[in-house]
XYZ file of C-alpha atoms in Angstrom:
564
model
C 0.000 0.000 0.000
C 1.367 3.460 -0.742
C 2.094 5.738 2.199
C -0.755 7.860 3.596
C 1.114 10.994 2.558
C 0.898 9.994 -1.101
C -1.066 13.170 -1.865
C 1.915 15.321 -0.864
C 3.823 14.530 -4.066
C 3.613 16.637 -7.233
C 0.043 15.595 -8.068
C -2.815 17.721 -6.735
C -6.273 16.855 -5.502
C -8.982 17.502 -8.091
C -12.311 16.381 -6.660
C -14.144 13.578 -4.870
C -15.512 10.609 -6.810
C -17.235 7.320 -6.055
C -15.168 4.355 -4.932
C -15.574 1.113 -6.876
C -14.173 -0.897 -3.942
C -16.294 0.171 -0.954
C -19.153 1.891 -2.769
C -18.703 5.270 -1.099
C -20.187 8.090 -3.165
C -17.578 10.738 -2.326
C -14.759 9.341 -0.101
C -12.583 8.500 -3.113
C -10.324 11.294 -4.383
C -9.030 11.913 -7.891
C -5.661 13.600 -8.355
C -4.149 15.552 -11.218
C -1.931 12.691 -12.434
C -4.997 10.432 -12.640
C -4.400 8.328 -9.507
C -7.152 7.756 -6.933
C -7.169 7.214 -3.173
C -10.210 6.344 -1.084
C -10.019 7.712 2.464
C -12.709 5.297 3.644
C -11.215 1.959 2.581
C -7.616 3.080 1.850
C -7.821 1.798 -1.735
C -5.177 3.229 -4.080
C -5.615 3.243 -7.885
C -2.535 3.864 -9.986
C -2.644 6.614 -12.655
C -3.299 5.377 -16.230
C -0.280 5.084 -18.473
C -1.559 7.639 -21.003
C -2.163 10.254 -18.314
C -5.931 10.215 -18.450
C -8.603 7.917 -17.040
C -11.206 6.890 -19.588
C -14.756 5.959 -18.631
C -16.828 5.308 -21.726
C -17.310 8.618 -23.508
C -15.865 10.562 -20.559
C -12.225 11.539 -20.401
C -10.973 12.969 -17.103
C -8.046 15.159 -18.215
C -4.894 15.956 -16.368
C -4.865 19.554 -15.158
C -3.904 21.694 -12.213
C -6.678 22.966 -9.950
C -6.077 26.495 -8.690
C -6.429 27.089 -4.977
C -9.113 29.726 -5.672
C -11.513 27.206 -7.156
C -14.278 25.923 -4.915
C -14.874 22.331 -3.875
C -18.197 20.740 -3.055
C -19.752 17.335 -3.276
C -21.437 15.229 -5.908
C -24.905 14.191 -4.826
C -28.432 13.883 -6.129
C -29.903 17.322 -6.814
C -33.451 16.323 -5.914
C -35.180 19.722 -6.401
C -34.034 19.566 -10.020
C -34.571 15.858 -10.578
C -30.868 15.330 -11.329
C -28.844 12.299 -10.275
C -25.386 12.206 -8.749
C -23.938 10.491 -11.821
C -25.182 13.342 -13.989
C -23.578 16.008 -11.801
C -20.334 14.024 -11.731
C -20.351 13.702 -15.524
C -20.589 17.456 -15.955
C -18.432 18.623 -13.062
C -21.302 20.233 -11.168
C -21.206 20.092 -7.375
C -23.384 21.265 -4.524
C -22.673 22.255 -0.931
C -19.701 24.533 -1.632
C -19.304 27.656 0.516
C -19.030 31.124 -0.971
C -19.599 34.440 0.777
C -20.959 32.651 3.826
C -23.640 30.725 1.939
C -24.057 27.377 0.242
C -23.720 27.476 -3.551
C -23.696 25.208 -6.569
C -20.462 25.040 -8.559
C -20.224 24.458 -12.304
C -16.705 23.834 -13.634
C -15.729 25.526 -16.877
C -12.807 24.318 -18.946
C -10.916 25.986 -21.753
C -12.128 25.780 -25.348
C -10.273 22.481 -25.825
C -11.880 20.954 -22.741
C -8.496 20.347 -21.135
C -7.835 22.920 -18.420
C -10.133 24.214 -15.686
C -10.197 27.996 -16.111
C -13.337 29.179 -14.314
C -16.356 28.239 -12.260
C -19.830 29.674 -12.374
C -21.587 29.569 -9.037
C -25.311 29.551 -8.396
C -26.701 31.046 -5.199
C -30.107 30.488 -3.617
C -31.305 33.871 -4.892
C -30.224 32.970 -8.455
C -27.162 35.160 -8.758
C -24.243 33.694 -10.686
C -20.811 34.797 -9.403
C -17.767 33.817 -11.458
C -14.538 32.391 -10.093
C -11.586 32.433 -12.486
C -11.593 33.783 -16.048
C -14.803 32.947 -17.891
C -13.494 34.671 -21.049
C -11.167 31.707 -21.516
C -13.937 29.161 -21.013
C -15.531 26.945 -23.588
C -19.013 25.530 -23.072
C -20.239 24.050 -19.811
C -19.823 20.260 -19.905
C -17.505 20.363 -22.907
C -14.773 18.414 -21.082
C -17.146 15.471 -20.552
C -17.399 14.556 -24.244
C -15.189 13.662 -27.149
C -14.504 16.458 -29.623
C -16.441 15.014 -32.548
C -19.565 13.040 -33.247
C -22.926 12.843 -34.953
C -24.899 15.329 -32.887
C -24.335 18.026 -30.254
C -27.096 19.663 -28.212
C -26.454 23.154 -26.818
C -28.764 24.503 -24.122
C -29.169 27.925 -22.513
C -28.412 26.801 -18.947
C -26.372 24.304 -16.986
C -29.353 22.619 -15.305
C -31.024 22.188 -18.695
C -27.902 20.656 -20.232
C -27.736 18.055 -17.460
C -31.496 17.429 -17.770
C -31.238 16.724 -21.497
C -28.210 14.478 -21.024
C -29.831 12.536 -18.195
C -32.964 11.620 -20.171
C -30.602 10.268 -22.848
C -28.761 8.178 -20.251
C -25.685 10.406 -20.617
C -24.920 8.897 -24.016
C -25.273 11.914 -26.320
C -23.131 15.056 -26.021
C -24.934 17.988 -24.415
C -23.359 21.292 -23.334
C -24.573 24.712 -22.249
C -23.578 28.268 -23.024
C -21.710 29.744 -20.091
C -23.677 32.825 -19.134
C -27.279 32.719 -20.368
C -29.083 33.888 -23.510
C -27.646 37.404 -23.651
C -24.065 36.143 -23.909
C -24.876 32.936 -25.798
C -23.402 34.025 -29.125
C -20.057 34.993 -27.596
C -19.942 31.776 -25.586
C -20.515 29.548 -28.630
C -18.177 31.629 -30.776
C -15.295 30.892 -28.385
C -15.873 27.160 -28.768
C -16.983 27.171 -32.412
C -14.076 25.019 -33.601
C -14.975 22.317 -31.086
C -18.677 22.523 -31.980
C -17.945 22.078 -35.685
C -16.527 18.645 -34.900
C -20.143 17.483 -34.787
C -22.216 16.837 -37.877
C -25.426 18.378 -36.499
C -25.817 21.061 -33.857
C -29.143 21.331 -31.997
C -29.857 24.629 -30.227
C -32.245 23.830 -27.363
C -32.802 27.205 -25.675
C -35.590 28.355 -23.354
C -39.067 28.710 -24.794
C -39.366 32.447 -24.161
C -38.808 35.563 -26.237
C -35.201 35.991 -25.143
C -34.323 32.336 -25.665
C -35.929 32.144 -29.110
C -34.144 35.292 -30.245
C -30.802 34.038 -28.901
C -31.184 30.699 -30.711
C -31.754 32.456 -34.038
C -28.758 34.694 -33.436
C -26.497 31.765 -32.536
C -27.672 29.728 -35.532
C -25.946 32.242 -37.805
C -22.579 31.126 -36.414
C -22.848 27.756 -38.141
C -22.710 26.733 -41.814
C -26.056 26.368 -43.566
C -27.591 22.950 -43.063
C -25.576 22.117 -39.934
C -27.775 23.697 -37.250
C -31.314 22.979 -36.048
C -33.486 24.634 -33.415
C -35.451 22.494 -30.951
C -38.735 23.708 -29.484
C -40.896 22.423 -26.664
C -44.139 24.481 -26.672
C -45.553 23.019 -23.461
C -42.575 23.830 -21.238
C -40.320 26.784 -20.591
C -37.152 24.677 -20.564
C -35.826 21.126 -20.422
C -35.609 20.927 -16.629
C -39.251 21.913 -16.246
C -40.137 19.032 -18.569
C -37.875 16.643 -16.663
C -39.538 17.522 -13.367
C -42.945 16.962 -14.949
C -41.956 13.492 -16.106
C -41.962 14.598 -19.733
C -38.606 13.140 -20.711
C -40.152 11.818 -23.934
C -41.006 15.366 -24.977
C -37.373 16.344 -24.515
C -36.297 13.482 -26.781
C -38.992 14.351 -29.317
C -37.908 18.001 -29.309
C -34.319 17.031 -30.105
C -35.070 14.551 -32.856
C -37.832 16.734 -34.242
C -35.710 19.885 -34.309
C -36.106 21.867 -37.498
C -33.274 23.067 -39.672
C -32.780 26.756 -39.101
C -33.803 29.025 -41.935
C -33.455 32.809 -41.540
C -36.717 34.741 -41.297
C -38.082 35.975 -44.595
C -37.041 33.071 -46.804
C -40.041 31.519 -48.517
C -40.767 28.971 -51.199
C -43.621 29.064 -53.672
C -45.782 26.795 -51.508
C -45.474 29.320 -48.675
C -46.999 32.161 -50.684
C -49.058 30.407 -53.341
C -52.408 30.911 -51.584
C -51.815 34.639 -51.182
C -50.614 34.962 -54.757
C -53.815 33.356 -56.052
C -56.032 35.841 -54.176
C -57.784 38.322 -56.485
C -56.127 41.760 -56.486
C -58.275 44.407 -54.833
C -58.489 48.188 -54.840
C -57.132 49.739 -51.659
C -58.873 52.346 -49.530
C -60.123 55.128 -51.830
C -58.989 58.746 -51.878
C -61.538 61.537 -51.705
C -60.962 62.099 -55.427
C -61.876 59.106 -57.617
C -59.303 60.134 -60.242
C -56.502 59.640 -57.727
C -57.996 56.329 -56.617
C -57.982 55.131 -60.230
C -54.362 56.207 -60.764
C -53.047 54.623 -57.550
C -55.482 51.685 -57.195
C -56.295 53.069 -53.763
C -54.221 53.155 -50.600
C -52.495 50.059 -49.280
C -50.271 49.324 -46.316
C -47.265 51.589 -46.557
C -46.175 55.206 -46.788
C -47.583 57.937 -49.050
C -45.491 61.091 -49.089
C -46.677 64.547 -50.189
C -44.423 67.510 -50.877
C -45.330 71.112 -51.686
C -44.167 74.653 -51.167
C -45.405 76.868 -48.352
C -49.054 77.836 -48.718
C -49.673 75.652 -51.768
C -52.362 73.637 -49.990
C -50.903 70.376 -48.694
C -52.585 70.775 -45.276
C -55.891 71.506 -47.010
C -55.488 68.334 -49.063
C -54.726 66.258 -45.965
C -57.657 67.476 -43.865
C -60.050 66.940 -46.773
C -58.789 63.368 -46.998
C -59.267 63.016 -43.229
C -62.875 64.159 -43.592
C -63.447 61.582 -46.339
C -61.893 58.799 -44.252
C -64.044 59.586 -41.213
C -67.320 60.628 -42.851
C -67.452 58.386 -45.922
C -65.235 55.391 -45.086
C -66.184 55.417 -41.370
C -62.531 54.914 -40.442
C -60.746 56.138 -37.335
C -57.702 58.338 -37.939
C -54.648 59.437 -35.965
C -53.437 62.981 -36.664
C -49.843 63.973 -35.918
C -49.659 67.595 -37.110
C -46.391 68.624 -35.517
C -46.178 72.256 -36.648
C -49.569 73.556 -35.589
C -51.589 73.351 -32.354
C -54.169 70.594 -32.045
C -57.005 73.147 -31.787
C -56.080 74.676 -35.149
C -55.963 71.212 -36.729
C -59.385 70.500 -35.236
C -60.808 73.727 -36.683
C -59.522 72.850 -40.142
C -60.910 69.308 -39.965
C -64.277 70.490 -38.614
C -64.423 73.041 -41.419
C -64.217 70.279 -44.032
C -67.205 68.541 -42.457
C -69.264 71.730 -42.279
C -68.057 73.351 -45.486
C -66.793 76.316 -43.468
C -63.402 77.917 -42.882
C -63.591 77.763 -39.096
C -59.893 78.615 -38.802
C -60.356 81.907 -40.703
C -62.130 84.893 -39.032
C -63.888 85.909 -42.243
C -67.423 86.278 -40.882
C -68.812 83.383 -42.928
C -69.587 81.165 -39.924
C -70.983 81.420 -36.426
C -69.809 80.114 -33.089
C -73.006 78.059 -32.864
C -72.208 76.315 -36.186
C -68.726 75.524 -34.940
C -69.948 74.155 -31.617
C -72.546 71.940 -33.324
C -69.898 70.459 -35.602
C -67.424 69.913 -32.765
C -70.091 68.128 -30.714
C -70.851 65.857 -33.665
C -67.189 64.935 -34.109
C -66.765 64.410 -30.381
C -69.753 62.065 -30.257
C -68.543 60.165 -33.328
C -65.091 59.820 -31.702
C -63.165 58.752 -34.789
C -60.335 61.298 -34.624
C -57.365 61.231 -32.253
C -54.886 64.142 -32.141
C -51.270 64.013 -31.033
C -50.297 66.962 -28.838
C -47.701 68.808 -30.872
C -46.156 70.089 -27.639
C -45.214 66.520 -26.871
C -41.964 65.029 -28.092
C -41.253 65.102 -31.821
C -38.717 62.298 -31.548
C -39.617 59.452 -33.878
C -39.394 56.775 -31.183
C -42.040 58.601 -29.126
C -44.303 59.226 -32.121
C -43.901 55.599 -33.237
C -44.904 54.376 -29.772
C -48.057 56.516 -29.960
C -48.901 55.129 -33.418
C -48.329 51.574 -32.217
C -50.636 52.183 -29.238
C -53.412 53.648 -31.397
C -53.195 50.696 -33.764
C -53.427 48.062 -31.035
C -55.695 49.851 -28.565
C -57.982 51.774 -30.950
C -57.740 49.745 -34.160
C -56.697 52.833 -36.145
C -55.081 52.061 -39.482
C -54.899 55.527 -41.127
C -52.299 57.966 -39.832
C -51.292 61.470 -40.922
C -47.880 62.856 -40.013
C -47.121 66.493 -40.876
C -44.216 66.692 -41.241
C -41.101 64.607 -41.669
C -38.721 67.532 -41.166
C -40.121 68.236 -37.693
C -39.424 64.613 -36.760
C -35.849 64.888 -38.019
C -35.352 67.996 -35.895
C -35.853 65.841 -32.794
C -32.887 63.618 -33.714
C -29.286 64.027 -32.600
C -28.121 63.214 -36.142
C -27.586 65.656 -38.991
C -30.808 66.270 -40.936
C -29.869 64.115 -43.936
C -28.771 61.157 -41.823
C -31.792 61.543 -39.536
C -34.207 61.517 -42.483
C -32.585 58.455 -44.016
C -32.721 56.541 -40.739
C -36.270 57.680 -40.018
C -37.754 56.776 -43.393
C -36.649 53.176 -42.991
C -38.227 53.112 -39.530
C -41.493 54.677 -40.781
C -41.818 52.148 -43.618
C -41.063 49.192 -41.342
C -43.607 50.417 -38.786
C -46.293 50.678 -41.481
C -45.577 47.100 -42.532
C -45.431 45.814 -38.955
C -48.790 47.351 -38.023
C -50.501 46.953 -41.424
C -51.337 50.668 -41.582
C -51.255 53.556 -44.053
C -49.059 56.503 -43.080
C -49.631 59.754 -44.975
C -46.448 61.751 -44.654
C -45.682 65.376 -45.508
C -42.197 66.531 -46.475
C -40.767 70.011 -46.780
C -39.041 70.835 -50.050
C -35.647 72.330 -50.639
C -35.413 75.563 -52.637
C -35.290 74.714 -56.350
C -33.204 76.368 -58.994
C -35.234 78.901 -60.945
C -38.913 79.350 -60.155
C -39.990 78.696 -56.564
C -42.649 76.158 -55.695
C -44.830 78.985 -54.407
C -44.823 80.444 -57.936
C -45.759 77.136 -59.472
C -42.302 75.643 -60.017
C -42.506 71.961 -60.769
C -41.953 69.617 -57.819
C -39.359 66.912 -58.395
C -38.262 64.018 -56.235
C -34.868 65.639 -55.731
C -36.567 68.610 -54.043
C -37.735 66.490 -51.108
C -35.439 66.772 -48.112
C -34.014 63.287 -47.660
C -35.246 62.454 -51.165
C -33.153 59.311 -51.650
C -34.541 57.652 -48.538
C -38.089 58.876 -49.193
C -37.942 57.650 -52.760
C -36.650 54.275 -51.669
C -39.179 53.577 -48.893
C -42.432 55.198 -50.076
C -45.241 53.480 -51.961
C -46.112 56.737 -53.724
C -44.673 60.252 -53.822
C -46.848 63.234 -54.738
C -46.078 66.868 -55.464
C -48.448 69.839 -55.360
C -47.861 72.963 -57.457
C -49.723 76.278 -57.539
C -48.757 79.681 -58.879
C -50.061 81.788 -56.021
C -48.817 85.001 -57.678
C -50.623 84.560 -60.989
C -52.659 87.564 -62.208
C -55.587 85.333 -63.121
C -57.490 84.394 -59.903
C -58.584 81.085 -61.394
C -55.041 80.030 -62.178
C -53.818 81.382 -58.830
C -56.158 78.933 -57.097
C -55.566 76.041 -59.473
C -53.460 73.217 -58.020
C -51.574 70.645 -60.043
C -51.281 67.339 -58.206
C -48.390 65.357 -59.662
C -47.566 61.666 -59.108
C -43.785 61.532 -58.820
C -43.354 57.869 -57.963
C -45.616 54.851 -58.367
C -44.063 51.773 -56.790
C -47.110 49.579 -57.387
C -47.252 49.576 -61.184
C -45.128 52.466 -62.409
C -47.932 53.399 -64.804
C -48.958 56.554 -62.986
C -45.532 58.112 -62.586
C -45.683 61.553 -64.195
C -49.488 61.670 -64.338
C -51.208 64.848 -63.118
C -54.673 65.839 -61.996
C -55.891 69.334 -61.126
C -57.902 70.842 -58.295
C -59.726 74.095 -58.090
C -60.879 75.676 -54.830
C -64.519 76.328 -53.923
C -64.151 78.997 -51.250
C -67.843 78.925 -50.323
C -67.561 75.259 -49.329
C -63.927 75.459 -48.196
C -63.116 72.472 -50.389
C -60.792 71.347 -53.139
C -62.816 70.350 -56.195
C -61.837 68.485 -59.370
C -60.764 70.805 -62.191
C -59.661 70.576 -65.771
C -56.159 71.503 -66.829
C -55.503 75.182 -67.656
C -56.397 76.233 -71.209
C -53.817 75.348 -73.841
C -51.166 78.020 -73.990
C -51.666 78.856 -70.337
C -50.224 75.743 -68.745
C -50.360 76.177 -65.008
C -47.175 76.787 -63.148
C -44.661 77.599 -65.889
C -45.072 81.204 -66.928
C -42.481 82.584 -69.278
C -42.193 86.056 -67.774
C -39.849 87.270 -70.499
C -42.506 86.689 -73.144
C -45.565 87.447 -71.044
C -47.134 84.050 -71.717
C -47.244 80.627 -70.125
C -45.586 77.595 -71.680
C -45.233 73.984 -70.641
C -41.651 73.127 -69.730
C -41.378 69.665 -71.268
C -37.663 69.460 -70.606
C -37.932 69.349 -66.812
C -37.491 65.723 -65.685
C -39.950 64.095 -63.324
């Protein structure tokens, strides 16, 4: 028998293990050179010749154990339904002392599974202190398995990894990321070379929003076709299923895992039914000519640009009146450059055929109050307080609320430039970032967003004198042009000597994403002051084309050379 001081040689104590001679569960000790000594029956086991003790698929490596690492004992972890042999397989012990309390200890080895570099502890209040350097660690349990094989399961937590392994009788490799879902990608990335030794990788994360998102993110680390995602709809995680006696569901989840495919990739069978649906006209505009040109309004963004005083607000509020009165739709109004009471007066005026916002003596306070009471009782219009934040994130949150809480699907935002002013970015960058966000929100919520944009000063004739509106005049035009369903421009020569032409508006379709057929088409509106309404109008008489007066010759000509 070797002397009792055998453990004072160069080898160091690693941890307690079961004794094959006397049957003790933890009196036997394993040392760094691979030898064993049982302090209960004094049995000594010589170290293996190759420096490592093999037990089936398990290889206990030779390594030094730092004095800072915690000990503990291997035992059944009854509250989690885990057996002693499972904890021993993974290097997970209970009963260690840390900070004056009892903790669990999970050993973490380097990315090759050879050297102990860290431990993650688990306290009763579910905090997870780290001992050692977790940045050098591979995956939890990695040291317990060979470095290649048919299939590897990766879980979100240590308890889950041991649960999955136990229901498979510890025969199939299972590991866990080291520090939960938020750090899962970094944890797997450190051990990616080891993981790729397996033909198939199964990501078996928690069945919650964070776990699902982390699994999709981690799947991108692996080559296409190598990774699958397991799901267990009836349970939050594998340990919950184990405790409920649903080990079969764990097995089914693994073998029924689906190959990961990034969101948005579809085959014909996925969209065939939708493609076969008859095309329909979207929600109509107040002018049937515009409805015919655009095939109505669909989910997305419709952007309108015009010079100051040309009539874009008048156009919007008339469309609001049509949506509420004719279509019986609710609307959300985000007019960011005028008070809500002024917006209300303009909208009410469209319903009553009065200019309530103008003190011209053509209406009475009683008429206004009657109309306001009607709109209040109907309750189809919601205003955004323009003294609130103009930051897009705040406005977007309000739109999202109105969609979900009120069912509103028609929104009016006047204007895009005011939103950009609330950003910390330069105007151009802010507009580009915002347009993408606006378009994605419209798609997410299945809504129509009517958007107004200011125009930059054109070369030559101003927009207020009827200068043609072009896409390049929109501030942030590249982003607007890219993300919008339609872009419209409004032109009116407010300074024309002829009152009819001075009130004649050209409405120009600058971009038609749906069919392209309407790009460049124009319709005209006159203004019926007595009813405070835009009305359909014919084009100006030939030779007096609206908006392009040749002042040098005293006549009006159509500028055919100006691009759309």
